[in-house]
Coordinates of C-alpha atoms in Angstrom, one line a residue:
M320 CA 0.6 -37.9 25.6
A321 CA -3.2 -38.3 25.8
E322 CA -4.6 -41.2 27.9
R323 CA -8.0 -42.7 28.5
L324 CA -9.8 -41.6 31.7
I325 CA -12.0 -44.3 33.2
R326 CA -13.7 -44.3 36.6
T327 CA -16.0 -46.7 38.4
S328 CA -19.7 -45.9 37.8
Y329 CA -21.8 -45.6 41.0
V330 CA -25.0 -45.4 39.0
D331 CA -26.8 -48.4 37.4
P332 CA -28.0 -47.2 34.0
T333 CA -29.5 -50.6 33.2
V334 CA -32.6 -49.8 35.2
T335 CA -35.3 -47.2 34.4
P336 CA -34.8 -44.7 35.7
P337 CA -31.0 -45.1 36.4
E338 CA -30.3 -45.2 40.2
P339 CA -27.3 -45.5 42.5
R340 CA -26.2 -49.1 43.0
Q341 CA -27.3 -50.6 46.3
G342 CA -25.9 -53.4 48.5
D343 CA -22.8 -54.2 50.5
T344 CA -20.4 -53.0 47.8
G345 CA -18.3 -50.6 49.8
L346 CA -18.7 -48.0 47.1
H347 CA -20.0 -45.2 49.3
E348 CA -16.6 -44.3 50.6
S349 CA -15.0 -44.6 47.1
R350 CA -17.7 -42.3 45.7
Q351 CA -17.1 -39.7 48.4
D352 CA -13.4 -39.7 47.8
Q353 CA -13.7 -39.6 44.0
E354 CA -16.5 -37.1 43.5
G355 CA -16.2 -35.1 46.7
Y356 CA -12.4 -34.7 46.8
H357 CA -10.4 -35.9 43.8
D358 CA -12.6 -34.5 41.1
P359 CA -12.9 -30.9 42.6
L360 CA -9.2 -30.9 43.4
H361 CA -8.3 -31.9 39.8
R362 CA -10.7 -29.3 38.4
M363 CA -9.3 -26.5 40.6
H364 CA -5.8 -27.4 39.7
G365 CA -6.5 -27.2 35.9
A366 CA -8.8 -24.1 35.9
D367 CA -6.8 -21.9 38.3
L368 CA -3.2 -22.9 37.5
H369 CA -3.5 -23.4 33.8
G370 CA -6.6 -21.7 32.4
W371 CA -8.7 -23.2 29.6
G372 CA -7.5 -23.9 26.1
V373 CA -5.6 -26.5 24.1
A374 CA -2.8 -28.2 26.0
S375 CA -1.3 -30.5 23.3
G376 CA -2.2 -32.0 19.9
L377 CA -5.8 -31.6 18.7
T378 CA -4.7 -30.5 15.2
V379 CA -7.5 -29.9 12.8
A380 CA -6.7 -30.8 9.2
G381 CA -8.7 -30.8 6.0
V382 CA -7.9 -31.2 2.3
S383 CA -9.3 -28.4 0.1
G384 CA -12.2 -29.7 -2.0
D385 CA -12.6 -32.9 0.1
S386 CA -15.3 -33.6 2.7
G387 CA -14.6 -34.1 6.4
L388 CA -12.0 -32.9 9.0
L389 CA -9.4 -34.9 10.8
V390 CA -8.9 -34.1 14.5
S391 CA -5.7 -35.6 15.8
P392 CA -5.3 -37.0 19.4
G393 CA -4.6 -34.4 22.1
V394 CA -5.8 -32.8 25.3
A395 CA -7.6 -29.6 26.1
L396 CA -8.8 -28.0 29.3
D397 CA -12.2 -26.3 29.7
R398 CA -13.1 -23.4 31.9
R399 CA -14.1 -25.7 34.8
G400 CA -10.7 -27.4 34.8
R401 CA -11.9 -30.6 33.2
L402 CA -9.5 -32.5 31.0
L403 CA -10.8 -33.2 27.5
P404 CA -8.7 -36.0 26.2
L405 CA -9.0 -37.3 22.7
A406 CA -7.0 -40.5 23.2
P407 CA -6.2 -43.3 20.8
G408 CA -8.3 -46.3 21.9
G409 CA -10.8 -44.1 23.6
R410 CA -14.1 -42.8 22.2
A411 CA -15.5 -39.4 21.2
R412 CA -19.0 -38.1 20.5
L413 CA -19.7 -36.2 17.2
G414 CA -22.5 -33.7 18.1
H415 CA -24.5 -32.9 21.2
D416 CA -27.9 -34.4 20.8
A417 CA -29.2 -37.8 21.8
Q418 CA -28.6 -39.2 18.3
A419 CA -25.0 -38.1 18.3
L420 CA -22.6 -40.6 16.9
V421 CA -20.1 -42.2 19.4
V422 CA -16.9 -43.3 17.5
S423 CA -13.6 -44.8 18.5
V424 CA -10.5 -42.7 18.4
G425 CA -7.8 -44.1 16.1
A426 CA -4.1 -43.6 16.1
T427 CA -4.5 -40.6 13.8
G428 CA -7.6 -39.2 15.6
V429 CA -11.2 -38.8 14.6
T430 CA -12.8 -37.7 11.3
L431 CA -15.5 -35.1 11.9
P432 CA -18.1 -35.2 9.1
T433 CA -19.0 -31.9 7.3
A434 CA -21.7 -33.1 4.9
G435 CA -24.8 -30.9 5.1
V436 CA -22.9 -28.0 6.7
T437 CA -22.0 -24.7 4.9
G438 CA -20.2 -21.5 5.5
L439 CA -17.9 -20.5 8.4
R440 CA -17.9 -22.9 11.3
L441 CA -16.0 -23.3 14.6
V442 CA -14.6 -26.8 15.4
T443 CA -15.0 -27.2 19.2
I444 CA -14.3 -29.8 21.9
S445 CA -16.2 -30.1 25.2
W446 CA -16.6 -32.4 28.1
G447 CA -18.7 -35.5 28.0
E448 CA -19.1 -39.0 29.5
A449 CA -20.5 -42.2 28.2
F450 CA -21.4 -45.4 30.1
D451 CA -19.7 -48.6 28.9
F452 CA -22.5 -51.2 28.7
T453 CA -20.1 -54.0 27.6
G454 CA -19.1 -54.9 31.1
V455 CA -22.5 -54.9 32.8
A456 CA -22.9 -58.7 32.4
A457 CA -19.7 -59.3 34.2
G458 CA -20.6 -56.8 36.9
V459 CA -18.2 -54.1 35.6
F460 CA -19.7 -50.6 35.6
N461 CA -17.4 -48.1 33.8
T462 CA -18.0 -44.6 32.7
E463 CA -15.5 -43.2 30.1
T464 CA -14.7 -39.6 29.4
T465 CA -15.9 -39.1 25.8
P466 CA -15.2 -35.5 24.6
V467 CA -17.7 -34.0 22.2
L468 CA -16.6 -32.6 18.9
R469 CA -19.0 -30.1 17.2
L470 CA -19.2 -27.7 14.2
R471 CA -20.6 -24.5 15.7
E472 CA -22.0 -21.4 13.9
T473 CA -19.8 -18.4 14.6
A474 CA -22.5 -15.8 15.2
A475 CA -24.2 -17.4 18.2
F476 CA -21.1 -18.9 19.7
A477 CA -20.1 -17.8 23.3
D478 CA -16.3 -18.2 23.5
D479 CA -16.3 -18.7 27.3
G480 CA -14.4 -21.9 27.7
E481 CA -17.4 -24.3 28.1
E482 CA -16.3 -25.4 24.6
V483 CA -12.7 -25.0 23.5
V484 CA -12.2 -23.8 19.9
L485 CA -9.9 -25.9 17.9
A486 CA -10.2 -24.3 14.4
L487 CA -12.2 -22.0 12.2
V488 CA -13.2 -23.7 8.9
E489 CA -14.9 -22.6 5.7
I490 CA -17.2 -25.2 4.1
D491 CA -18.4 -25.0 0.5
N492 CA -22.1 -24.6 -0.3
D493 CA -22.5 -28.1 -1.8
D494 CA -24.1 -31.3 -0.7
A495 CA -20.8 -33.0 0.1
G496 CA -19.7 -30.2 2.6
S497 CA -16.3 -29.7 0.8
V498 CA -13.7 -28.0 3.0
L499 CA -12.3 -24.8 1.5
T500 CA -10.0 -23.5 4.3
V501 CA -8.9 -24.3 7.8
M502 CA -7.6 -21.5 10.0
A503 CA -6.7 -21.1 13.7
G504 CA -9.5 -18.6 14.3
R505 CA -10.2 -18.3 18.1
R506 CA -8.0 -21.3 19.0
R507 CA -6.0 -20.7 22.2
T508 CA -3.6 -22.7 24.4
T509 CA -3.5 -23.2 28.1
R510 CA -1.3 -21.1 30.2
I511 CA 0.6 -21.1 33.5
S512 CA 0.1 -18.4 36.2
L513 CA 3.0 -17.3 38.4
D514 CA 4.7 -14.1 39.5
R515 CA 8.3 -15.2 39.6
L516 CA 10.4 -17.8 37.9
L517 CA 13.8 -18.9 39.4
F518 CA 16.5 -20.3 37.2
Q519 CA 19.3 -22.4 38.6
H520 CA 22.5 -23.6 37.1
P521 CA 25.0 -26.3 38.1
G522 CA 27.4 -25.2 40.8
A523 CA 31.1 -25.1 40.4
G524 CA 33.3 -27.6 42.2
T525 CA 34.9 -31.0 42.1
E526 CA 33.7 -32.6 45.4
K527 CA 30.0 -32.4 45.0
A528 CA 27.3 -31.9 42.4
F529 CA 24.6 -29.3 43.1
H530 CA 22.6 -26.4 41.7
E531 CA 22.5 -22.8 42.8
P532 CA 20.3 -19.8 41.9
G533 CA 21.4 -18.1 38.7
A534 CA 18.8 -15.6 37.5
E535 CA 15.2 -14.7 38.2
L536 CA 12.2 -13.4 36.3
R537 CA 9.7 -11.3 38.3
A538 CA 6.4 -9.7 37.4
G539 CA 6.4 -6.1 38.5
P540 CA 3.6 -3.5 38.9
G541 CA 1.9 -2.3 35.7
G542 CA 2.9 -5.3 33.6
V543 CA 6.7 -4.8 34.1
L544 CA 8.9 -7.9 33.7
D545 CA 12.1 -7.7 35.8
V546 CA 15.1 -9.7 34.8
I547 CA 17.4 -10.2 37.8
A548 CA 20.8 -11.5 36.9
P549 CA 24.5 -10.6 37.4
L550 CA 24.9 -10.5 33.6
L551 CA 22.4 -10.8 30.8
R552 CA 23.7 -12.6 27.7
V553 CA 21.7 -13.3 24.5
G554 CA 23.1 -15.7 21.9
R555 CA 22.7 -19.0 20.2
G556 CA 24.3 -21.0 23.0
P557 CA 27.3 -21.1 25.4
E558 CA 29.5 -22.3 22.6
T559 CA 29.0 -19.2 20.4
P560 CA 29.8 -15.5 21.1
P561 CA 26.8 -13.6 22.5
V562 CA 25.0 -11.2 20.3
L563 CA 23.8 -8.9 23.1
M564 CA 25.3 -8.4 26.6
V565 CA 23.9 -6.2 29.4
D566 CA 26.0 -5.5 32.5
P567 CA 23.7 -4.2 35.3
V568 CA 26.7 -3.2 37.4
S569 CA 28.3 -0.8 34.8
G570 CA 25.1 -0.1 32.9
R571 CA 26.8 -0.9 29.6
L572 CA 25.1 -2.5 26.6
G573 CA 27.2 -4.5 24.2
V574 CA 26.1 -5.5 20.7
T575 CA 28.3 -7.9 18.7
G576 CA 27.9 -7.7 14.9
A577 CA 24.7 -6.4 13.3
A578 CA 21.9 -5.2 15.6
S579 CA 18.2 -5.0 14.9
F580 CA 15.7 -3.1 17.0
V581 CA 11.9 -3.4 16.7
A582 CA 10.9 -1.1 19.5
P583 CA 12.0 2.6 19.6
V584 CA 15.6 3.2 20.6
A585 CA 16.8 6.4 22.3
F586 CA 20.4 7.7 22.2
G587 CA 21.3 10.6 24.5
H588 CA 17.9 10.6 26.2
S589 CA 15.1 8.2 27.5
D590 CA 12.0 9.2 25.5
P591 CA 12.2 8.0 21.9
L592 CA 9.6 9.4 19.5
G593 CA 10.7 7.2 16.6
V594 CA 12.3 3.8 16.0
V595 CA 15.7 5.4 16.4
H596 CA 15.8 8.8 18.2
A597 CA 19.2 10.4 18.8
V598 CA 19.4 13.7 20.7
G599 CA 22.6 15.9 20.8
A600 CA 23.5 19.5 21.1
G601 CA 23.9 19.6 17.3
G602 CA 26.4 21.3 15.1
F603 CA 29.9 20.5 13.8
E604 CA 31.9 22.0 16.7
T605 CA 35.6 22.2 15.9
E606 CA 37.8 22.0 12.7
D607 CA 41.5 22.2 12.5
A608 CA 43.4 24.4 10.1
G609 CA 42.9 21.9 7.3
G610 CA 39.2 21.8 7.8
V611 CA 39.2 18.3 9.5
L612 CA 36.5 17.8 12.1
K613 CA 38.0 17.5 15.6
S614 CA 34.8 17.5 17.8
S615 CA 31.1 17.3 17.2
A616 CA 27.8 17.2 19.1
T617 CA 25.7 16.2 16.0
P618 CA 23.3 13.4 16.9
L619 CA 24.2 11.2 14.0
L620 CA 27.6 11.2 12.3
G621 CA 28.9 8.8 9.6
R622 CA 32.3 8.6 7.9
A623 CA 33.6 6.3 5.2
L624 CA 37.3 5.8 5.3
T625 CA 37.6 5.6 1.5
D626 CA 36.6 8.5 -0.7
G627 CA 33.4 7.8 -2.6
Q628 CA 32.3 4.8 -0.5
T629 CA 29.0 4.4 1.4
T630 CA 28.7 6.6 4.5
I631 CA 25.1 5.7 5.4
G632 CA 23.2 2.8 3.9
A633 CA 19.9 1.0 4.1
V634 CA 18.6 -2.5 3.2
N635 CA 15.1 -3.6 2.4
S636 CA 13.0 -6.1 4.4
N637 CA 14.7 -9.0 2.7
G638 CA 18.2 -7.7 3.7
R639 CA 19.2 -6.6 0.2
P640 CA 21.1 -3.3 -0.2
A641 CA 18.7 -0.6 -1.4
F642 CA 20.0 2.9 -0.6
A643 CA 23.4 4.5 0.0
L644 CA 24.7 8.0 0.8
S645 CA 28.3 8.6 -0.3
I646 CA 30.6 11.6 -0.3
D647 CA 32.1 11.6 -3.7
H648 CA 35.2 13.4 -5.1
D649 CA 36.8 16.7 -4.3
Q650 CA 37.0 17.4 -8.1
G651 CA 40.6 18.3 -7.9
T652 CA 40.2 20.8 -5.1
P653 CA 42.0 19.4 -2.0
T654 CA 40.2 21.7 0.4
A655 CA 36.7 20.9 -1.1
R656 CA 34.3 19.1 1.2
G657 CA 33.1 16.6 -1.5
I658 CA 29.7 16.1 -3.1
P659 CA 27.1 14.1 -1.2
A660 CA 25.5 11.6 -3.6
F661 CA 22.4 9.5 -3.0
W662 CA 22.2 6.1 -4.7
D663 CA 19.5 3.4 -5.1
K664 CA 19.8 -0.3 -6.2
F665 CA 16.2 -1.3 -7.1
D666 CA 17.1 -3.5 -10.0
G667 CA 20.3 -4.9 -8.5
V668 CA 22.6 -2.2 -10.0
W669 CA 23.6 1.0 -8.2
H670 CA 22.1 4.1 -9.8
L671 CA 23.0 7.7 -8.9
A672 CA 19.8 9.3 -7.9
F673 CA 20.9 12.9 -7.1
S674 CA 23.7 14.9 -5.7
I675 CA 24.2 18.4 -4.1
K676 CA 27.0 20.9 -4.9
N677 CA 27.1 24.4 -3.6
G678 CA 23.3 24.3 -2.9
D679 CA 22.5 23.2 -6.5
L680 CA 20.7 19.9 -6.9
A681 CA 21.8 17.5 -9.7
V682 CA 19.4 14.6 -10.5
G683 CA 21.1 11.7 -12.3
H684 CA 24.6 13.2 -12.3
R685 CA 27.1 15.2 -10.1
A686 CA 27.6 18.4 -12.1
P687 CA 24.7 20.8 -11.6
R688 CA 24.6 23.9 -13.8
A689 CA 21.3 25.2 -12.4
R690 CA 19.5 25.3 -9.1
L691 CA 17.8 22.1 -10.3
H692 CA 19.6 20.2 -13.1
V693 CA 17.9 16.9 -14.2
V694 CA 19.6 14.5 -16.6
G695 CA 17.6 11.5 -17.7
A696 CA 19.0 8.1 -18.5
P697 CA 19.8 7.4 -22.2
R698 CA 17.1 4.7 -22.5
E699 CA 14.4 4.8 -25.1
G700 CA 11.2 6.3 -23.5
D701 CA 13.1 7.4 -20.4
M702 CA 11.4 10.3 -18.6
A703 CA 13.6 12.8 -16.9
V704 CA 10.9 14.6 -14.9
R705 CA 7.3 13.6 -14.2
V706 CA 4.9 15.7 -12.2
E707 CA 1.5 14.4 -11.0
S708 CA -1.0 16.5 -9.0
P709 CA -4.4 15.0 -8.2
A710 CA -5.7 18.6 -7.6
G711 CA -4.3 22.0 -8.0
I712 CA -1.3 23.0 -10.1
G713 CA 1.4 20.5 -11.2
I714 CA 4.0 23.0 -12.3
W715 CA 4.1 26.8 -12.0
S716 CA 6.9 28.4 -13.9
S717 CA 7.4 32.2 -13.7
C718 CA 10.1 34.7 -14.6
Q719 CA 10.4 38.3 -13.9
S720 CA 11.3 41.2 -16.3
S721 CA 12.1 40.0 -19.8
G722 CA 13.2 36.5 -19.0
I723 CA 11.7 33.3 -20.4
A724 CA 9.7 31.3 -17.9
L725 CA 9.7 28.0 -19.8
I726 CA 11.7 26.6 -22.8
A727 CA 10.9 23.1 -24.2
E728 CA 13.3 22.0 -26.8
S729 CA 13.5 18.7 -28.7
R730 CA 13.3 17.2 -32.2
P731 CA 11.0 16.3 -33.7
T732 CA 8.6 16.9 -30.7
A733 CA 9.2 19.5 -28.0
A734 CA 6.0 19.1 -26.0
V735 CA 2.9 16.9 -25.9
F736 CA -0.3 18.1 -24.1
H737 CA -3.1 15.6 -23.2
G738 CA -6.0 17.8 -22.4
D739 CA -7.0 21.4 -22.8
V740 CA -4.4 24.2 -23.1
F741 CA -5.2 27.8 -22.3
V742 CA -2.8 30.6 -23.4
N743 CA -3.5 33.9 -21.7
G744 CA -1.6 36.0 -24.2
K745 CA -0.2 35.8 -27.7
L746 CA 0.6 32.5 -29.3
S747 CA 3.2 32.6 -32.0
K748 CA 4.1 29.6 -34.1
S749 CA 5.6 28.6 -37.4
L750 CA 2.9 26.2 -38.5
L751 CA -0.4 25.1 -37.0
N752 CA -1.9 21.7 -37.9
F753 CA -4.4 19.3 -36.4
R754 CA -4.0 15.5 -36.4
I755 CA -6.6 12.9 -35.6
D756 CA -7.1 9.2 -36.1
H757 CA -8.2 8.8 -39.7
P758 CA -12.0 8.4 -39.8
L759 CA -11.8 5.7 -42.5
D760 CA -8.8 3.8 -41.1
P761 CA -8.3 5.0 -37.4
A762 CA -6.0 2.1 -36.4
A763 CA -3.5 2.5 -39.1
R764 CA -3.5 6.1 -40.4
Y765 CA -3.7 9.8 -39.4
L766 CA -5.6 12.6 -40.9
N767 CA -3.8 16.0 -40.9
H768 CA -5.2 19.5 -41.7
S769 CA -3.6 22.9 -41.6
A770 CA -5.2 25.9 -40.0
V771 CA -6.4 28.9 -42.1
E772 CA -4.1 31.9 -41.6
S773 CA -4.6 35.6 -42.2
D774 CA -2.8 38.9 -41.9
E775 CA -5.7 40.1 -39.7
I776 CA -7.1 39.0 -36.4
K777 CA -10.1 37.5 -38.2
N778 CA -13.1 35.4 -37.0
V779 CA -15.2 33.3 -39.4
Y780 CA -18.9 32.5 -38.9
D781 CA -21.3 30.6 -41.2
G782 CA -24.7 29.0 -41.2
E783 CA -27.8 28.0 -43.2
V784 CA -31.2 29.7 -43.8
I785 CA -34.4 28.9 -45.7
L786 CA -35.8 31.8 -47.7
G787 CA -39.3 32.9 -47.0
D788 CA -42.3 33.5 -49.4
E789 CA -40.7 36.7 -50.6
G790 CA -37.3 35.1 -51.2
T791 CA -35.9 36.9 -48.2
A792 CA -34.5 36.0 -44.8
E793 CA -33.0 37.7 -41.8
I794 CA -30.0 36.1 -40.0
V795 CA -29.7 36.8 -36.3
L796 CA -26.2 36.8 -34.9
P797 CA -25.2 36.5 -31.2
D798 CA -25.6 39.6 -29.1
W799 CA -21.9 40.0 -28.6
F800 CA -21.1 39.9 -32.4
E801 CA -20.6 43.6 -33.1
A802 CA -18.9 44.1 -29.7
L803 CA -16.2 41.6 -30.9
N804 CA -16.0 42.2 -34.7
E805 CA -15.9 44.9 -37.3
R806 CA -15.1 45.2 -41.1
F807 CA -17.5 42.5 -42.1
R808 CA -17.2 40.3 -45.3
Y809 CA -20.2 38.3 -46.7
Q810 CA -20.6 35.2 -48.9
L811 CA -24.0 33.7 -50.0
T812 CA -24.4 30.3 -51.7
P813 CA -27.8 28.9 -52.9
I814 CA -28.2 25.2 -52.6
G815 CA -30.1 23.1 -55.2
R816 CA -31.2 25.9 -57.6
P817 CA -29.6 29.0 -59.0
C818 CA -30.5 32.3 -57.5
P819 CA -28.9 34.9 -59.7
N820 CA -30.4 37.8 -57.8
L821 CA -29.4 36.6 -54.3
H822 CA -27.7 39.4 -52.4
V823 CA -27.2 40.9 -49.0
A824 CA -30.1 43.3 -48.7
R825 CA -29.0 44.8 -45.3
E826 CA -25.6 44.7 -43.8
I827 CA -25.0 43.8 -40.1
S828 CA -26.7 46.2 -37.7
A829 CA -28.0 45.4 -34.3
N830 CA -26.3 41.9 -34.7
T831 CA -28.5 41.0 -37.7
F832 CA -28.3 41.1 -41.5
A833 CA -30.8 40.4 -44.3
V834 CA -30.6 38.6 -47.6
A835 CA -33.1 38.9 -50.6
G836 CA -33.5 38.1 -54.3
G837 CA -33.7 34.4 -53.9
E838 CA -36.3 31.8 -54.7
P839 CA -39.0 31.2 -52.0
G840 CA -38.1 28.1 -50.0
A841 CA -34.6 28.0 -51.2
K842 CA -31.8 26.9 -48.9
V843 CA -28.9 29.4 -48.6
C844 CA -25.5 28.9 -47.0
W845 CA -24.0 32.1 -45.6
Q846 CA -20.5 33.1 -44.3
V847 CA -19.5 36.2 -42.5
T848 CA -16.0 37.2 -41.4
G849 CA -15.0 40.0 -39.1
V850 CA -11.9 41.5 -37.7
R851 CA -11.6 41.6 -33.9
H852 CA -11.8 45.0 -32.3
D853 CA -12.4 44.0 -28.6
P854 CA -10.2 45.8 -26.0
Y855 CA -7.6 43.0 -25.8
A856 CA -7.2 42.9 -29.6
R857 CA -6.9 46.7 -29.9
A858 CA -4.3 46.7 -27.1
N859 CA -2.3 43.9 -28.9
P860 CA -2.6 44.5 -32.6
L861 CA -1.1 42.0 -35.1
V862 CA 2.2 43.3 -36.5
V863 CA 2.4 41.5 -39.9
E864 CA 6.0 42.4 -40.6
S865 CA 8.8 43.3 -38.1
D866 CA 12.6 43.5 -38.1
K867 CA 15.0 41.3 -36.2
E868 CA 16.8 43.5 -33.7
G869 CA 19.9 43.2 -31.6
A870 CA 21.4 39.7 -31.2
E871 CA 18.4 38.2 -33.1
H872 CA 19.6 40.0 -36.3
G873 CA 21.3 37.5 -38.6
R874 CA 19.8 34.5 -36.8
Y875 CA 17.0 32.1 -37.8
L876 CA 14.1 30.4 -36.1
H877 CA 14.8 27.5 -38.6
P878 CA 18.2 28.0 -40.2
E879 CA 18.4 24.7 -42.2
P880 CA 15.4 25.3 -44.6
H881 CA 17.0 28.6 -45.6
G882 CA 20.4 26.9 -46.2
A883 CA 22.0 28.7 -43.1
A884 CA 24.4 27.1 -40.7
P885 CA 22.8 25.3 -37.7
D886 CA 24.8 27.5 -35.2
L887 CA 22.7 30.5 -36.4
D888 CA 19.7 28.9 -34.6
M889 CA 17.8 31.5 -32.5
R890 CA 17.7 29.1 -29.6
L891 CA 21.5 29.4 -29.1
H892 CA 21.0 33.2 -28.6
R893 CA 18.3 32.4 -25.9
G894 CA 20.7 30.2 -23.9
V895 CA 19.3 26.8 -24.9
S896 CA 21.8 24.2 -25.8

């Protein structure tokens, strides 16, 4: 509890300049005792034994949006060991200059004004005294400890204990000085300094009452804390079973119920490299004739007594079950070892994530029919596999010999690509369309076009030209044109006027061709087609008609449009079902 500190004043402040009081008052000895002994003794006791900081109370409170801060009564200690009491009935000074306001401390403390102050500020308390002029007429000279409360800027503040920080506050940039937040900031409490702490307990007996040593805490070299006791017991009290027991004699550690470790824990060694670090020789050592494990040196071993129940589990930070590993089923084979299955419970319901059988991985089920067999949930929009790669390759699928590297099968849409697609080889399809948002109604309709097909590997080029004074023009094509194309076809269309004599005057040679017979200044649209004869096209000619051979004979790419049975689908032949 904070109390007022009042001492006799040996200086007369009523005269100018103030001077020590004179006369046969007997104050010399009192002053020597007070200021030469008691004050230094008190300061050394506080500074050396406790250190500076808040001892009790001195809570700083503010209401967001309101002006002013309430500092409750309490006591702090500065670096010189001086007590800084903010006591009800006492006084405090708000600010450090000569015009600082001296106010009385009420039962709830002191209100520190914030008007005219903005930004981040430190609320501090420091030592101060004020002379009480009210008793001078009666010959009473009292000086009262009046701690000083300030709002300090954070940048220039030296946190050295001359002023003790009570809070860090943020004040709005308005005229009222509205408080936005109040935080602990650099606030610290006093401490006690010692190297051993001895605990005693009531002694046993019926003829006398006494205490005897029970346990001891000692500070060891390098910051070690030694606990010296015949038995260490951690629990909620003597009436409840202990949660943790350590027996220094036997070296055994006993844990009752659930155990939680924050620091790394080592099993089988003394140098943990993780939160839990178990070390053993490893391996399942011995099985009996029925395949049952009899001995093991594996560092971690779990067993559920009931088939299919959780063998290893994990909970989240709130203590809710989140993950489980179970060994499920022998699938009718008594000597089988079971299928390890991994489960999650994100939405409160257990979901099978994946399982392993004979080296095959099954995602979403327990019956893999491939090295990786993924089955998605039957929900609308559910995604069975998603691959994201910020750089590099998301999926690389390859197959040797005559196999198929990738099959995508679904109706109506087997694949959707967002972005560019490069096919380094032939692209065979049944139909090729483009679809875009309709230019006239993009929010509600699509516009669809079909591609132009041909029985040749054909390229199409077109453009416009203005005929010269002679009714002629030369069209220049790219320098790669004849290297890529052969067997050219031409079309010429005059715009705005008839040109009955318009014709190709010279066919393509040196990547150019000429037109003539038109009207001077006429605009002519031209079109040229060519058949590819580059090395890749020559090596991979288009076969317009071919026979279905082997198992493909009698099957269809699309059986239903031809009135054939669905089981004649070519995909069934390729192993897709």
